[in-house]
Amino acid sequence: MVTDLNLLRVLDALLATGSVTAAGEQLHLSPSAVSRALGRLRRALDDPLFIQVGRDFQPTPRALELRGPVSDALAALLYRWRRLLTAMILIGAAVLAPRANITNIDNDLTA
């Protein structure tokens, strides 16, 4: 079982790019960090996930099976995270900033 959501981001990037280097660039991680994350994923899922074939990095059937669910889960988390942040900003603005009185602002600017 994968308990680190960052590992799912790595898997998603690897599936999208097919390259440790490109996945690292997409995630702003070094190739060695991506390789270490892939090692953790392999152990957690008990599958190699990707196999080196010549110069290509081919996903295993298990990796391909996970592509949709991982992508969907990350998209749902991102959507919910953005909604939460928006709500926090709106609540913070409502609590921290008293309602502005446009008349007073106009009077202050013309004085």
C-alpha atoms as an extended CHARMM CRD file, in Angstrom:
* protein
*
       111  EXT
         1         1  MET       CA              0.0000000000        0.0000000000        0.0000000000  PROA      1               0.0000000000
         2         2  VAL       CA              1.2470000000        3.4840000000       -0.8710000000  PROA      2               0.0000000000
         3         3  THR       CA              0.8450000000        5.9430000000        2.0030000000  PROA      3               0.0000000000
         4         4  ASP       CA              2.9810000000        8.7920000000        0.6220000000  PROA      4               0.0000000000
         5         5  LEU       CA              1.0250000000       10.9120000000       -1.8590000000  PROA      5               0.0000000000
         6         6  ASN       CA              4.2890000000       12.2090000000       -3.3190000000  PROA      6               0.0000000000
         7         7  LEU       CA              4.9750000000        8.6930000000       -4.5590000000  PROA      7               0.0000000000
         8         8  LEU       CA              1.7210000000        8.8040000000       -6.5080000000  PROA      8               0.0000000000
         9         9  ARG       CA              2.8440000000       12.0820000000       -8.0830000000  PROA      9               0.0000000000
        10        10  VAL       CA              6.0810000000       10.3810000000       -9.1270000000  PROA      10              0.0000000000
        11        11  LEU       CA              4.2220000000        7.4070000000      -10.5920000000  PROA      11              0.0000000000
        12        12  ASP       CA              1.8840000000        9.7380000000      -12.4880000000  PROA      12              0.0000000000
        13        13  ALA       CA              4.8260000000       11.7170000000      -13.8890000000  PROA      13              0.0000000000
        14        14  LEU       CA              6.7030000000        8.5520000000      -14.8720000000  PROA      14              0.0000000000
        15        15  LEU       CA              3.6420000000        7.2380000000      -16.6830000000  PROA      15              0.0000000000
        16        16  ALA       CA              3.1410000000       10.5660000000      -18.4400000000  PROA      16              0.0000000000
        17        17  THR       CA              6.7480000000       11.0720000000      -19.4930000000  PROA      17              0.0000000000
        18        18  GLY       CA              8.2110000000        7.5670000000      -19.6930000000  PROA      18              0.0000000000
        19        19  SER       CA             11.4840000000        8.9100000000      -18.3500000000  PROA      19              0.0000000000
        20        20  VAL       CA             13.0810000000        9.3120000000      -14.9310000000  PROA      20              0.0000000000
        21        21  THR       CA             14.7910000000       12.5080000000      -16.0660000000  PROA      21              0.0000000000
        22        22  ALA       CA             11.6530000000       14.0270000000      -17.6050000000  PROA      22              0.0000000000
        23        23  ALA       CA              9.5580000000       13.0480000000      -14.5870000000  PROA      23              0.0000000000
        24        24  GLY       CA             12.1220000000       14.7160000000      -12.3500000000  PROA      24              0.0000000000
        25        25  GLU       CA             12.0180000000       17.8810000000      -14.4340000000  PROA      25              0.0000000000
        26        26  GLN       CA              8.2150000000       17.9120000000      -14.3150000000  PROA      26              0.0000000000
        27        27  LEU       CA              8.2340000000       17.4910000000      -10.5200000000  PROA      27              0.0000000000
        28        28  HSD       CA             11.3270000000       19.6570000000       -9.8860000000  PROA      28              0.0000000000
        29        29  LEU       CA             13.1760000000       16.6400000000       -8.5020000000  PROA      29              0.0000000000
        30        30  SER       CA             16.5560000000       15.1810000000       -9.3640000000  PROA      30              0.0000000000
        31        31  PRO       CA             16.6250000000       11.9600000000      -11.3890000000  PROA      31              0.0000000000
        32        32  SER       CA             18.1110000000       10.1880000000       -8.3650000000  PROA      32              0.0000000000
        33        33  ALA       CA             15.1750000000       11.3470000000       -6.1950000000  PROA      33              0.0000000000
        34        34  VAL       CA             12.7650000000        9.9770000000       -8.8020000000  PROA      34              0.0000000000
        35        35  SER       CA             14.7100000000        6.7040000000       -8.9220000000  PROA      35              0.0000000000
        36        36  ARG       CA             14.5570000000        6.3970000000       -5.1260000000  PROA      36              0.0000000000
        37        37  ALA       CA             10.8100000000        7.0960000000       -5.1960000000  PROA      37              0.0000000000
        38        38  LEU       CA             10.3790000000        4.4690000000       -7.9150000000  PROA      38              0.0000000000
        39        39  GLY       CA             12.2260000000        1.9930000000       -5.6910000000  PROA      39              0.0000000000
        40        40  ARG       CA              9.8250000000        2.7440000000       -2.8440000000  PROA      40              0.0000000000
        41        41  LEU       CA              6.8570000000        2.3390000000       -5.2000000000  PROA      41              0.0000000000
        42        42  ARG       CA              8.2070000000       -0.9740000000       -6.4550000000  PROA      42              0.0000000000
        43        43  ARG       CA              8.5270000000       -2.2830000000       -2.9090000000  PROA      43              0.0000000000
        44        44  ALA       CA              5.1140000000       -0.9450000000       -1.8350000000  PROA      44              0.0000000000
        45        45  LEU       CA              3.3060000000       -2.3730000000       -4.8660000000  PROA      45              0.0000000000
        46        46  ASP       CA              5.4590000000       -5.5030000000       -5.2530000000  PROA      46              0.0000000000
        47        47  ASP       CA              5.8790000000       -4.8630000000       -8.9790000000  PROA      47              0.0000000000
        48        48  PRO       CA              8.7730000000       -3.4780000000      -11.0580000000  PROA      48              0.0000000000
        49        49  LEU       CA              6.2940000000       -0.9550000000      -12.5950000000  PROA      49              0.0000000000
        50        50  PHE       CA              8.7660000000       -0.0810000000      -15.3830000000  PROA      50              0.0000000000
        51        51  ILE       CA             11.2300000000       -2.1930000000      -17.3140000000  PROA      51              0.0000000000
        52        52  GLN       CA             14.2300000000       -0.9050000000      -19.2470000000  PROA      52              0.0000000000
        53        53  VAL       CA             13.9650000000       -2.0810000000      -22.8680000000  PROA      53              0.0000000000
        54        54  GLY       CA             16.9810000000       -0.7360000000      -24.7450000000  PROA      54              0.0000000000
        55        55  ARG       CA             16.7580000000        3.0210000000      -24.3100000000  PROA      55              0.0000000000
        56        56  ASP       CA             13.0300000000        2.8990000000      -23.5510000000  PROA      56              0.0000000000
        57        57  PHE       CA             11.3700000000        2.7280000000      -20.1590000000  PROA      57              0.0000000000
        58        58  GLN       CA              8.2900000000        0.5210000000      -20.5820000000  PROA      58              0.0000000000
        59        59  PRO       CA              5.4800000000        0.3880000000      -17.9900000000  PROA      59              0.0000000000
        60        60  THR       CA              4.4150000000       -3.0310000000      -16.7600000000  PROA      60              0.0000000000
        61        61  PRO       CA              0.7680000000       -4.1080000000      -17.0580000000  PROA      61              0.0000000000
        62        62  ARG       CA              0.3540000000       -3.2380000000      -13.3470000000  PROA      62              0.0000000000
        63        63  ALA       CA              1.6560000000        0.3100000000      -13.9520000000  PROA      63              0.0000000000
        64        64  LEU       CA             -0.7190000000        0.7230000000      -16.8860000000  PROA      64              0.0000000000
        65        65  GLU       CA             -3.5720000000       -0.5680000000      -14.7320000000  PROA      65              0.0000000000
        66        66  LEU       CA             -2.7810000000        2.1090000000      -12.1360000000  PROA      66              0.0000000000
        67        67  ARG       CA             -2.5290000000        4.9980000000      -14.6450000000  PROA      67              0.0000000000
        68        68  GLY       CA             -6.2090000000        5.9890000000      -14.6040000000  PROA      68              0.0000000000
        69        69  PRO       CA             -6.8750000000        5.5620000000      -10.8830000000  PROA      69              0.0000000000
        70        70  VAL       CA             -3.6920000000        7.4220000000       -9.8830000000  PROA      70              0.0000000000
        71        71  SER       CA             -4.3410000000       10.2720000000      -12.2980000000  PROA      71              0.0000000000
        72        72  ASP       CA             -7.9830000000       10.5300000000      -11.2150000000  PROA      72              0.0000000000
        73        73  ALA       CA             -7.0730000000       10.4650000000       -7.5190000000  PROA      73              0.0000000000
        74        74  LEU       CA             -4.4540000000       13.1860000000       -7.9170000000  PROA      74              0.0000000000
        75        75  ALA       CA             -6.8480000000       15.3540000000       -9.9400000000  PROA      75              0.0000000000
        76        76  ALA       CA             -9.5560000000       14.9430000000       -7.2810000000  PROA      76              0.0000000000
        77        77  LEU       CA             -7.1030000000       15.8020000000       -4.4910000000  PROA      77              0.0000000000
        78        78  LEU       CA             -5.8880000000       18.8770000000       -6.3500000000  PROA      78              0.0000000000
        79        79  TYR       CA             -9.4670000000       20.0280000000       -6.9680000000  PROA      79              0.0000000000
        80        80  ARG       CA            -10.3820000000       19.6010000000       -3.2980000000  PROA      80              0.0000000000
        81        81  TRP       CA             -7.1530000000       21.2630000000       -2.1570000000  PROA      81              0.0000000000
        82        82  ARG       CA             -7.8560000000       24.3040000000       -4.3520000000  PROA      82              0.0000000000
        83        83  ARG       CA            -11.4150000000       24.5270000000       -3.0160000000  PROA      83              0.0000000000
        84        84  LEU       CA            -10.1300000000       24.3290000000        0.5600000000  PROA      84              0.0000000000
        85        85  LEU       CA             -7.5380000000       27.0440000000       -0.0540000000  PROA      85              0.0000000000
        86        86  THR       CA            -10.1420000000       29.2680000000       -1.6860000000  PROA      86              0.0000000000
        87        87  ALA       CA            -12.4740000000       28.8090000000        1.2820000000  PROA      87              0.0000000000
        88        88  MET       CA             -9.6480000000       29.5600000000        3.7100000000  PROA      88              0.0000000000
        89        89  ILE       CA             -8.7570000000       32.7370000000        1.8200000000  PROA      89              0.0000000000
        90        90  LEU       CA            -12.3620000000       33.8760000000        1.7570000000  PROA      90              0.0000000000
        91        91  ILE       CA            -12.8570000000       33.1210000000        5.4500000000  PROA      91              0.0000000000
        92        92  GLY       CA             -9.5940000000       34.8330000000        6.3090000000  PROA      92              0.0000000000
        93        93  ALA       CA            -10.5240000000       37.9070000000        4.3070000000  PROA      93              0.0000000000
        94        94  ALA       CA            -13.9260000000       38.0620000000        5.9670000000  PROA      94              0.0000000000
        95        95  VAL       CA            -12.4680000000       37.7120000000        9.4540000000  PROA      95              0.0000000000
        96        96  LEU       CA             -9.3880000000       39.8820000000        9.0860000000  PROA      96              0.0000000000
        97        97  ALA       CA            -10.6650000000       42.7120000000        6.9330000000  PROA      97              0.0000000000
        98        98  PRO       CA            -13.6150000000       44.7290000000        8.2150000000  PROA      98              0.0000000000
        99        99  ARG       CA            -16.1420000000       45.6850000000        5.6130000000  PROA      99              0.0000000000
       100       100  ALA       CA            -14.9420000000       48.7200000000        3.7680000000  PROA      100             0.0000000000
       101       101  ASN       CA            -17.2050000000       51.7180000000        3.6520000000  PROA      101             0.0000000000
       102       102  ILE       CA            -16.8910000000       53.1030000000        0.1290000000  PROA      102             0.0000000000
       103       103  THR       CA            -18.1640000000       56.5340000000        1.2360000000  PROA      103             0.0000000000
       104       104  ASN       CA            -15.4160000000       56.8300000000        3.8260000000  PROA      104             0.0000000000
       105       105  ILE       CA            -12.7690000000       55.7230000000        1.3540000000  PROA      105             0.0000000000
       106       106  ASP       CA            -13.9540000000       58.3030000000       -1.1690000000  PROA      106             0.0000000000
       107       107  ASN       CA            -13.9370000000       61.0260000000        1.5090000000  PROA      107             0.0000000000
       108       108  ASP       CA            -10.4400000000       60.0220000000        2.6240000000  PROA      108             0.0000000000
       109       109  LEU       CA             -9.1190000000       60.1960000000       -0.9390000000  PROA      109             0.0000000000
       110       110  THR       CA            -10.5670000000       63.6360000000       -1.6620000000  PROA      110             0.0000000000
       111       111  ALA       CA             -9.5550000000       65.2130000000        1.6330000000  PROA      111             0.0000000000
